[in-house]
PDB file of C-alpha atoms and ligand atoms in Angstrom:
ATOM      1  CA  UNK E1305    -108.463 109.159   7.508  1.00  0.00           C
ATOM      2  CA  UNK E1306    -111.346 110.822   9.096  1.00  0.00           C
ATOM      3  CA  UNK E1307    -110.823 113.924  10.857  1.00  0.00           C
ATOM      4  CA  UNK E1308    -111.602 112.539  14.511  1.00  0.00           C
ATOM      5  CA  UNK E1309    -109.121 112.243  17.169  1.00  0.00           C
ATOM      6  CA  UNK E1310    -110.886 109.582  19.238  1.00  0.00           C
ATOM      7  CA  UNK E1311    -113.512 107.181  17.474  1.00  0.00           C
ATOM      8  CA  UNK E1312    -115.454 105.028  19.459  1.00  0.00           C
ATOM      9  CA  UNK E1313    -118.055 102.186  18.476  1.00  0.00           C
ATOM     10  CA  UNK E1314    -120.185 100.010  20.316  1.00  0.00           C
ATOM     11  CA  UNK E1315    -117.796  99.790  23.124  1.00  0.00           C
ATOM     12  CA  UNK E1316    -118.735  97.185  26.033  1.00  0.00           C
ATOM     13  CA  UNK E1317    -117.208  96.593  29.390  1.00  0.00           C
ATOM     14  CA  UNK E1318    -118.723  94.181  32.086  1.00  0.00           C
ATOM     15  CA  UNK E1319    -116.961  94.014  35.568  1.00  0.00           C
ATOM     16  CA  UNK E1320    -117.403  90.389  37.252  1.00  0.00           C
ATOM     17  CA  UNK E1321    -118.854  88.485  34.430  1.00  0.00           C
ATOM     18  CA  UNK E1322    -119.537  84.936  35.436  1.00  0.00           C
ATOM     19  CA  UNK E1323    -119.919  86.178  39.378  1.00  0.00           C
ATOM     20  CA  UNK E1324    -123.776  86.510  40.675  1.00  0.00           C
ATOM     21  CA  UNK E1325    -123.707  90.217  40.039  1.00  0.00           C
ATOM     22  CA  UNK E1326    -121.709  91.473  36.991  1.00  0.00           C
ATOM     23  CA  UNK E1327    -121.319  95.388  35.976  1.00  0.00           C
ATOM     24  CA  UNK E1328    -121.874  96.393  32.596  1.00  0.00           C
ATOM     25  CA  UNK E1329    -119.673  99.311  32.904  1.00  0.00           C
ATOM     26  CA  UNK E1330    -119.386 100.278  29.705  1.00  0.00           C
ATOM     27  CA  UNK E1331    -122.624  99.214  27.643  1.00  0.00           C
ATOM     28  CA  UNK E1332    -122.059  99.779  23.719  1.00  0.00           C
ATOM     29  CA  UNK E1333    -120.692 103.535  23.717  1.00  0.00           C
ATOM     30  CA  UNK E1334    -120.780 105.379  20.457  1.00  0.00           C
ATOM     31  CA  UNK E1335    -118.687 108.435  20.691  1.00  0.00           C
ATOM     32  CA  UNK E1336    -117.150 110.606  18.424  1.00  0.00           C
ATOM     33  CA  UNK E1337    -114.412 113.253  19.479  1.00  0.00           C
ATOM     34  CA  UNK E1338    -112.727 116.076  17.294  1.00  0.00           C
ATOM     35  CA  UNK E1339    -109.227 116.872  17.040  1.00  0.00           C
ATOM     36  CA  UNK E1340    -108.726 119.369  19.580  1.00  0.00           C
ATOM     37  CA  UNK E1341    -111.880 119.457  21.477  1.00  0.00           C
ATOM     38  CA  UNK E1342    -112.538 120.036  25.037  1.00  0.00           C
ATOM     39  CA  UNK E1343    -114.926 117.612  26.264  1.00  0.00           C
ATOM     40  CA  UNK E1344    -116.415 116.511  29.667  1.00  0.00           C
ATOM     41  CA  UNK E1345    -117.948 113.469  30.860  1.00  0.00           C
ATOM     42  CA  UNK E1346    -120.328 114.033  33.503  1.00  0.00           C
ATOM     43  CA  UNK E1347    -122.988 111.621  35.146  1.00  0.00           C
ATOM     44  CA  UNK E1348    -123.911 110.140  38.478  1.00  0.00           C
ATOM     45  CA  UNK E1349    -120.977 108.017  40.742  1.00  0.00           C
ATOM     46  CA  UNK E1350    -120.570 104.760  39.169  1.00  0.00           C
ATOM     47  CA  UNK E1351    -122.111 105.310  35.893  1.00  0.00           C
ATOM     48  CA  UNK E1352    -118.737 104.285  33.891  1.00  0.00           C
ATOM     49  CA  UNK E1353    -117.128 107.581  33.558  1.00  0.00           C
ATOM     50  CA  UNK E1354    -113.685 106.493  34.798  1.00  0.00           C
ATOM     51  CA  UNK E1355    -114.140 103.387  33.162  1.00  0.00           C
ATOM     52  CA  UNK E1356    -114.521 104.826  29.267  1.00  0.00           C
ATOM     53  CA  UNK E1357    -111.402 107.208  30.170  1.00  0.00           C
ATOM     54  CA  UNK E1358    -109.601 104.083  31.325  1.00  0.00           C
ATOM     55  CA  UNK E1359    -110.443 102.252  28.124  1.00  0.00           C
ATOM     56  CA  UNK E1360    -109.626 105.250  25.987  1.00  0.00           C
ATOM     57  CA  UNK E1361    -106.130 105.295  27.595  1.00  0.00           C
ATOM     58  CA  UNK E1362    -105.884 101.424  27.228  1.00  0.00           C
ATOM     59  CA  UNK E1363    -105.163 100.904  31.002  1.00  0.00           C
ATOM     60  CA  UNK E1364    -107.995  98.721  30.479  1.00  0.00           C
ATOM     61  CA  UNK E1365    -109.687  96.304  27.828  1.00  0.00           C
ATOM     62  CA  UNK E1366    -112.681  95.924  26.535  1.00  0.00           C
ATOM     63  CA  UNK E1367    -114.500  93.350  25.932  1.00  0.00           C
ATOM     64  CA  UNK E1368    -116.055  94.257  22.025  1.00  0.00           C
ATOM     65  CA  UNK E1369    -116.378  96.687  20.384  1.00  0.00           C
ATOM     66  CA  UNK E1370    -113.522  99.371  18.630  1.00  0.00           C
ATOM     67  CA  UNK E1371    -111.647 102.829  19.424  1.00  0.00           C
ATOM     68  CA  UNK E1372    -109.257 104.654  17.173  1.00  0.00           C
ATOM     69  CA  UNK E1373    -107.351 107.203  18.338  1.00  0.00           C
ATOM     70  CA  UNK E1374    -105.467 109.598  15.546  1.00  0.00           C
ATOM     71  CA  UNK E1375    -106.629 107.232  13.074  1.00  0.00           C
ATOM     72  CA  UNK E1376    -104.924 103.987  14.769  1.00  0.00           C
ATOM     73  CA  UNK E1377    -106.995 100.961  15.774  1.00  0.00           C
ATOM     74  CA  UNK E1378    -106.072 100.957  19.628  1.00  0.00           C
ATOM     75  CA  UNK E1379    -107.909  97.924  20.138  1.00  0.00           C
ATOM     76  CA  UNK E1380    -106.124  95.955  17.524  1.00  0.00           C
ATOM     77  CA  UNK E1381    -102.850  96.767  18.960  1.00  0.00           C
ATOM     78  CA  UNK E1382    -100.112  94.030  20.543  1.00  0.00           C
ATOM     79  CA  UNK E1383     -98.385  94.463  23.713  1.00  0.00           C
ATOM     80  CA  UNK E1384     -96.301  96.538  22.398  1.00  0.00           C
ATOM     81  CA  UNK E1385     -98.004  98.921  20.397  1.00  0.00           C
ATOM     82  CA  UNK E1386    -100.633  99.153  23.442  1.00  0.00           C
ATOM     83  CA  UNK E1387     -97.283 100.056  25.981  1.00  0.00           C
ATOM     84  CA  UNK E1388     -95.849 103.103  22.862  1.00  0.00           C
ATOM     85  CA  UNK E1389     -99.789 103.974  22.433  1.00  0.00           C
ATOM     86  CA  UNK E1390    -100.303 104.859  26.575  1.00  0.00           C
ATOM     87  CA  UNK E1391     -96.358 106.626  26.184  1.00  0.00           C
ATOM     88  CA  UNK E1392     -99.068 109.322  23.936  1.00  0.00           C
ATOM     89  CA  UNK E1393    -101.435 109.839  26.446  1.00  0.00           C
ATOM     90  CA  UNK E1394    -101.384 112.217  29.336  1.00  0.00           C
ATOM     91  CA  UNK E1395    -102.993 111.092  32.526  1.00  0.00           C
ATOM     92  CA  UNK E1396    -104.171 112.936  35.026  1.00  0.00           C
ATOM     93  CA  UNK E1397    -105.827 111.597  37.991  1.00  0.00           C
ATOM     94  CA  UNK E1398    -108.278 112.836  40.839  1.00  0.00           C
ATOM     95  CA  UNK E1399    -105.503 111.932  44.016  1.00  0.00           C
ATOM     96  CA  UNK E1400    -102.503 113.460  41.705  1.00  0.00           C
ATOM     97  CA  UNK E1401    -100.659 110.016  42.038  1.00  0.00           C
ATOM     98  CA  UNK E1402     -97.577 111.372  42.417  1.00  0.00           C
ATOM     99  CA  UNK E1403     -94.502 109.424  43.537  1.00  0.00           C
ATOM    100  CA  UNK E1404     -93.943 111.098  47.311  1.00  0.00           C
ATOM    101  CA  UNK E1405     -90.380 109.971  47.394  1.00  0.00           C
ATOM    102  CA  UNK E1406     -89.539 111.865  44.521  1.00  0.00           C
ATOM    103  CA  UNK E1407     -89.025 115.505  43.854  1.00  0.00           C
ATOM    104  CA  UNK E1408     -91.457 117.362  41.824  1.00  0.00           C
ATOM    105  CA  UNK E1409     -88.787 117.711  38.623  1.00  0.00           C
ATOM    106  CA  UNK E1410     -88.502 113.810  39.276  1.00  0.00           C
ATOM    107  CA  UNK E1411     -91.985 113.421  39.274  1.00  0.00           C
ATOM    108  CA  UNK E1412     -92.107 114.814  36.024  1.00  0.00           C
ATOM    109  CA  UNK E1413     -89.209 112.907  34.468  1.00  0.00           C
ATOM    110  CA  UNK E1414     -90.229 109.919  35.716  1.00  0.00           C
ATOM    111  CA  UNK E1415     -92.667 108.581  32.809  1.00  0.00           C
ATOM    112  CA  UNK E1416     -90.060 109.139  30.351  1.00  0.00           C
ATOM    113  CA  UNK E1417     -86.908 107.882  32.583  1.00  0.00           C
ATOM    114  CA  UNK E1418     -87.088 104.479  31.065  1.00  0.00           C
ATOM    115  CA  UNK E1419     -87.185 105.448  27.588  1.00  0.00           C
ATOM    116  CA  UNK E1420     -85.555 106.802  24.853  1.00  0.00           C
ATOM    117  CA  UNK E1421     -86.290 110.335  24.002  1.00  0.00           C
ATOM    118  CA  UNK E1422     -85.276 113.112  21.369  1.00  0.00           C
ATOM    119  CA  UNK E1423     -85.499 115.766  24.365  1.00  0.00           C
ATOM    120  CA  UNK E1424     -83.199 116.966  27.157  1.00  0.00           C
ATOM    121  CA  UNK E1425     -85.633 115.631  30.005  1.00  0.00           C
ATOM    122  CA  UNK E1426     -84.905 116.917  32.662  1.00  0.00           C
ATOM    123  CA  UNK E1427     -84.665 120.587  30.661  1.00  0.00           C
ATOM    124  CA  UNK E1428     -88.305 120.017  29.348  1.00  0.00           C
ATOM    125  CA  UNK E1429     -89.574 119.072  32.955  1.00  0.00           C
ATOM    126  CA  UNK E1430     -88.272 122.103  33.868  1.00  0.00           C
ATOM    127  CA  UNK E1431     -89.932 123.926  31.115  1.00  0.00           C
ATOM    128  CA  UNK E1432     -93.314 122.096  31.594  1.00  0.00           C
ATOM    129  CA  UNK E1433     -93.078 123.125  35.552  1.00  0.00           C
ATOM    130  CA  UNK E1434     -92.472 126.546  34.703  1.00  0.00           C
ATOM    131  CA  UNK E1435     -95.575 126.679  32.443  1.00  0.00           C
ATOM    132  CA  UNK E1436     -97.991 125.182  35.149  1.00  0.00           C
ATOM    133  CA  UNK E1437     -96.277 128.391  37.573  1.00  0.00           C
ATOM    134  CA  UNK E1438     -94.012 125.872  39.801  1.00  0.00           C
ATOM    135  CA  UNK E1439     -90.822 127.516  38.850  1.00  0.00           C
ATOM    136  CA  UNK E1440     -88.240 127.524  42.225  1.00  0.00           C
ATOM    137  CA  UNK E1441     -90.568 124.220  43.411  1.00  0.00           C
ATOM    138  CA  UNK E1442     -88.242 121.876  41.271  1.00  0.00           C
ATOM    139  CA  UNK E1443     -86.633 120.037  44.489  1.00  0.00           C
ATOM    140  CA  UNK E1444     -90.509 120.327  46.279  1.00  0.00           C
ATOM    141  CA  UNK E1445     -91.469 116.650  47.587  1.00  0.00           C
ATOM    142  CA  UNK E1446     -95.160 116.357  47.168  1.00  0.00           C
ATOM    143  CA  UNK E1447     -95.788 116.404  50.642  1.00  0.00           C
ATOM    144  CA  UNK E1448     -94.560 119.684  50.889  1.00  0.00           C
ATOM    145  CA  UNK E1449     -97.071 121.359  47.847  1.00  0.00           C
ATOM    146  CA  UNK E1450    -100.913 121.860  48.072  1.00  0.00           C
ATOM    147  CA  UNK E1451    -103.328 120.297  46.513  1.00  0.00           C
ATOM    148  CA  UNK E1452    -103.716 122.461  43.793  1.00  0.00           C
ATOM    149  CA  UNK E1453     -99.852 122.415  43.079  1.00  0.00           C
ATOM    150  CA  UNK E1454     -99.426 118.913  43.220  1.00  0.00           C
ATOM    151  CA  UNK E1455    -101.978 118.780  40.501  1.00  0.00           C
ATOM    152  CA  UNK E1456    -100.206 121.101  38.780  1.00  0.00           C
ATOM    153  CA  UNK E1457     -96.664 118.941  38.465  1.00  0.00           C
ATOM    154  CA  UNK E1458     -99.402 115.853  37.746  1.00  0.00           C
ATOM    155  CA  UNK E1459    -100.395 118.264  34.620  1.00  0.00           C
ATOM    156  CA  UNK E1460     -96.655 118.520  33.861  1.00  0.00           C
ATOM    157  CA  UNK E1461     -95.819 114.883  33.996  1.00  0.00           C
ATOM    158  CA  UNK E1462     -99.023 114.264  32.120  1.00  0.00           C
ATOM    159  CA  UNK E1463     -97.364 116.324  29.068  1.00  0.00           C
ATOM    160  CA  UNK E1464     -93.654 114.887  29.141  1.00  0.00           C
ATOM    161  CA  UNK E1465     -94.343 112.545  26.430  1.00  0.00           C
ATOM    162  CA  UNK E1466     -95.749 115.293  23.928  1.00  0.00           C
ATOM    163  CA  UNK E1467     -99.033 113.752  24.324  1.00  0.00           C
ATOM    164  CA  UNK E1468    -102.011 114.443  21.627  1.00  0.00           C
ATOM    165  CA  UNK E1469    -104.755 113.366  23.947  1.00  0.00           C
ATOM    166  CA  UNK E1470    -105.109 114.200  27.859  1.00  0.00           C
ATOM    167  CA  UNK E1471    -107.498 112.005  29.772  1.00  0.00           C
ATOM    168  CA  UNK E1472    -107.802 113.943  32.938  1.00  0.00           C
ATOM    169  CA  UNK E1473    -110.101 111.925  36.066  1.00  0.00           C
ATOM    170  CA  UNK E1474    -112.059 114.233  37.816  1.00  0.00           C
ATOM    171  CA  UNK E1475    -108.875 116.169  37.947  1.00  0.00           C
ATOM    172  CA  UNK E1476    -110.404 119.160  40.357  1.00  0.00           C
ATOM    173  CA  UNK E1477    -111.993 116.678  42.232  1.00  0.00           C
ATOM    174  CA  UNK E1478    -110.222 117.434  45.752  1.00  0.00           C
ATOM    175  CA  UNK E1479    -109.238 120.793  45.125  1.00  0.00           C
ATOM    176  CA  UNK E1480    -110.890 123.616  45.801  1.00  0.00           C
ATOM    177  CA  UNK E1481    -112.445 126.295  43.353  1.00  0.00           C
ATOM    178  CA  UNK E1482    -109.329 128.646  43.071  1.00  0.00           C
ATOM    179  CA  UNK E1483    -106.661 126.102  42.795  1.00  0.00           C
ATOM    180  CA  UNK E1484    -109.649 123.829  40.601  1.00  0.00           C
ATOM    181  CA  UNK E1485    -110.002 127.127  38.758  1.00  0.00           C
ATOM    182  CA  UNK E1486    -106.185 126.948  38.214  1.00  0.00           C
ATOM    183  CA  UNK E1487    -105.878 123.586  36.858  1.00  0.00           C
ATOM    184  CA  UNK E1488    -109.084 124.180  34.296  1.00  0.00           C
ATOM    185  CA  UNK E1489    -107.133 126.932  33.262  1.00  0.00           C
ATOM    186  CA  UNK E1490    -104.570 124.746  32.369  1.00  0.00           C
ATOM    187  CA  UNK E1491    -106.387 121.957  30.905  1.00  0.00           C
ATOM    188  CA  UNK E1492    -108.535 124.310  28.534  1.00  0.00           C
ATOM    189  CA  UNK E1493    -104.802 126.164  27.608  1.00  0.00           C
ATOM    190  CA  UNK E1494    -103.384 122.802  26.362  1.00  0.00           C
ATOM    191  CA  UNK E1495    -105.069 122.833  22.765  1.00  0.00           C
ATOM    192  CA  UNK E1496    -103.346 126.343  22.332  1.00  0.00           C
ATOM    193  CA  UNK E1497    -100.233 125.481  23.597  1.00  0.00           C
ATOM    194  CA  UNK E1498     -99.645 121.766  22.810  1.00  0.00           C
ATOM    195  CA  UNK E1499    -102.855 120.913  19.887  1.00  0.00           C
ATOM    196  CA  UNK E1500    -104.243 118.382  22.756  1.00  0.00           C
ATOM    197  CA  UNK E1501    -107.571 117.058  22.281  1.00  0.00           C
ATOM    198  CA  UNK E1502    -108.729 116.611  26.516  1.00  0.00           C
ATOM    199  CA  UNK E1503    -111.617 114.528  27.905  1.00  0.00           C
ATOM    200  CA  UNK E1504    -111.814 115.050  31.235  1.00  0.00           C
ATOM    201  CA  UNK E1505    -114.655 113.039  33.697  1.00  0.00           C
ATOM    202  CA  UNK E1506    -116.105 115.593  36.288  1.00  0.00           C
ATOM    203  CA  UNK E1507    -119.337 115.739  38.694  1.00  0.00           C
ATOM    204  CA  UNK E1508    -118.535 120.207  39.024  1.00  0.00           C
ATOM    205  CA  UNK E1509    -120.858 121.890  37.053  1.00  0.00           C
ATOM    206  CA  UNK E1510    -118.474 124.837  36.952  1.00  0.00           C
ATOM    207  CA  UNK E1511    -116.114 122.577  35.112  1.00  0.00           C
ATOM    208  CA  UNK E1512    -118.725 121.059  32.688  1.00  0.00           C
ATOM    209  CA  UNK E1513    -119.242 125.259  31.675  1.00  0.00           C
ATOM    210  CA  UNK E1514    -115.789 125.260  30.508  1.00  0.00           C
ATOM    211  CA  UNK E1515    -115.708 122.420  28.295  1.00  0.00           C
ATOM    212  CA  UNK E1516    -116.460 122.259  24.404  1.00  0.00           C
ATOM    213  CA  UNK E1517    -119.456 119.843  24.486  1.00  0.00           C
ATOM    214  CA  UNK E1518    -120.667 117.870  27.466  1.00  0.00           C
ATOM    215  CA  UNK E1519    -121.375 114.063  26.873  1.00  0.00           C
ATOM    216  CA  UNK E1520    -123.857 112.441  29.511  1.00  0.00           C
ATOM    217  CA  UNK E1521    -122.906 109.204  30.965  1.00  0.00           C
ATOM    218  CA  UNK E1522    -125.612 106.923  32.217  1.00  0.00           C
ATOM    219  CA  UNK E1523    -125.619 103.192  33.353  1.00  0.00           C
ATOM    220  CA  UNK E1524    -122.941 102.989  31.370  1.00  0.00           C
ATOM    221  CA  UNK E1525    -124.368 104.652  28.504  1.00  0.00           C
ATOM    222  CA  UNK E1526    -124.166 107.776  26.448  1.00  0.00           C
ATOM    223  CA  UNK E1527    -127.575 110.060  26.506  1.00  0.00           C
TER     224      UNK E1527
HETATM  225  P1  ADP L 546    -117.696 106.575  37.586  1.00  0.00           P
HETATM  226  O1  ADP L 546    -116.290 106.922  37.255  1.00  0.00           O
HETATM  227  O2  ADP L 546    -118.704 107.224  36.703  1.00  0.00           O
HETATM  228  O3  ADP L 546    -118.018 106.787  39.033  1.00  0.00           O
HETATM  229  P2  ADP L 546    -116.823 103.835  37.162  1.00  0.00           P
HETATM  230  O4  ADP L 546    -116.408 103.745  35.738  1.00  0.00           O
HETATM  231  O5  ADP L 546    -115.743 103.958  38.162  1.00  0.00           O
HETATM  232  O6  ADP L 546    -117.903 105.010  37.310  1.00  0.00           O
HETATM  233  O7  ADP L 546    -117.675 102.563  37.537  1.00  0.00           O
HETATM  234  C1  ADP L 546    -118.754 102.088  36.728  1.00  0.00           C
HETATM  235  C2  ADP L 546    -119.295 100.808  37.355  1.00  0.00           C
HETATM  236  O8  ADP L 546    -118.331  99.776  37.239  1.00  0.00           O
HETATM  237  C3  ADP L 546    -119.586 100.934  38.850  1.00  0.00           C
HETATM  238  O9  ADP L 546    -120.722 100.159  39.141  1.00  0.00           O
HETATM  239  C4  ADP L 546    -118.358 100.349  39.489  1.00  0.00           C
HETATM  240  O10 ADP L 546    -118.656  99.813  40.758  1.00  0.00           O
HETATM  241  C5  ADP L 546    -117.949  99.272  38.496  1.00  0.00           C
HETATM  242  N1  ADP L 546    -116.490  99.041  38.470  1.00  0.00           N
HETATM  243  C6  ADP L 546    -115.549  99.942  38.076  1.00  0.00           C
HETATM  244  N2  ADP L 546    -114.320  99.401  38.133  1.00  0.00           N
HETATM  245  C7  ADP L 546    -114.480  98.142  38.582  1.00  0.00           C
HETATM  246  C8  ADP L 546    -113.597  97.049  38.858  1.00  0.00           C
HETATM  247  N3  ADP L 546    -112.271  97.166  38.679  1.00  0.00           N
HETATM  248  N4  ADP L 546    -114.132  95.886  39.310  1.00  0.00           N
HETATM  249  C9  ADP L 546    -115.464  95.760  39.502  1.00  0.00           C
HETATM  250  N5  ADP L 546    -116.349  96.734  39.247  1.00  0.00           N
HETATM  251  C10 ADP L 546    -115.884  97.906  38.805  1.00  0.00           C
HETATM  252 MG1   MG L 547    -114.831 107.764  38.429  1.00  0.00          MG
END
């Protein structure tokens, strides 16, 4: 098995094939990611960053070409392998997606609600909101955090499942640079703390610093 988390070859991705005007959103990507690392995708609006992160966490298909992830074929996978396979991977978005009729703790349980786990949920969504520094903001509704705290219990939900790899969507994106600074903090404390490898997708250069390695998305391509 090689030592890569995230193996990627000749990945393609065209948006409105067969229309007058078709996307090649992805355009044969080659991309190799360690176990643990840190990395960014930056590039200009609309050159497939969200796209590659959305393929990576199979909430989309491609249309050729292969990733492994942890040295599993995630484009071979069935239905069901592809529904356990996204249970693995943390999402974290740029609008927080949060459920606003639910509490924060809820928030957090609610990825794992449907399935069967080896954990007291609602103890380790307690746990993970205490280690993102919402501790007393349990019963919060979303409407009644910030920005940079509902991020925060979007971090916490992202890691209910245990997850190995975080795909985070320009996750500072509408915050601004203290609570942004707060969530990178976060993010780039994950491989301590939980061995995560994290790509995140981000136009702030600030954030780009912070990463491991940078990876330069173009029309779709890698540079
Ligand atoms: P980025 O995240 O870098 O801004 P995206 O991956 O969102 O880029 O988009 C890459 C290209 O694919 C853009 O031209 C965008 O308009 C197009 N695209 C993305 N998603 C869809 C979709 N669901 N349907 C049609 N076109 C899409
Ligand atoms: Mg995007």
């Amino acid at each position: 098995m090689s030592a890569a988390m995230i193996e990627v070859s000749s990945l393609c991705k065209t948006y409105g094939a067969g229309s007058g005007s078709p996307v090649r959103a992805c355009d044969g990507v080659d991309l190799e990611i360690a176990r643990g690392e840190l990395v960014a995708l930056t590039g200009p609006s609309g050159s497939g960053k969200s796209t590659l992160l959305y393929l990576l966490g199979a909430l989309d298909r491609p249309d050729a070409g292969t990733i492994d992830v942890g040295g599993e074929r995630v484009t071979s996978m069935n239905r069901a392998q592809l529904a356990a396979y996204r249970r693995r991977v943390g999402f974290v978005f740029q609008r927080f997606h949060l459920l606003p009729a639910l509490t924060a703790l809820d928030n957090v349980i609610a990825p794992v609600l449907p399935h069967r786990v080896d954990f007291d949920r609602r103890a380790r969504a307690r746990e993970l909101l205490a280690s993102v520094g919402l501790e007393g903001r349990e019963q919060s509704l979303p409407s009644k955090l910030s920005g940079g705290q509902q991020q925060r219990v979007a971090i916490a939900r992202a890691l209910i499942g245990g997850p190995r790899l975080i795909l985070a969507d320009e996750p500072t994106g509408n915050l601004d640079s203290r609570a942004g600074e707060d969530v990178l903090d976060l993010l780039t404390g994950l491989r301590e703390r939980h061995g995560a490898t994290v790509v995140l997708a981000t136009h702030d250069a600030h954030v780009v610093e912070r990463c491991d390695r940078v990876v330069q998305v173009r029309d779709g391509r890698i540079s």
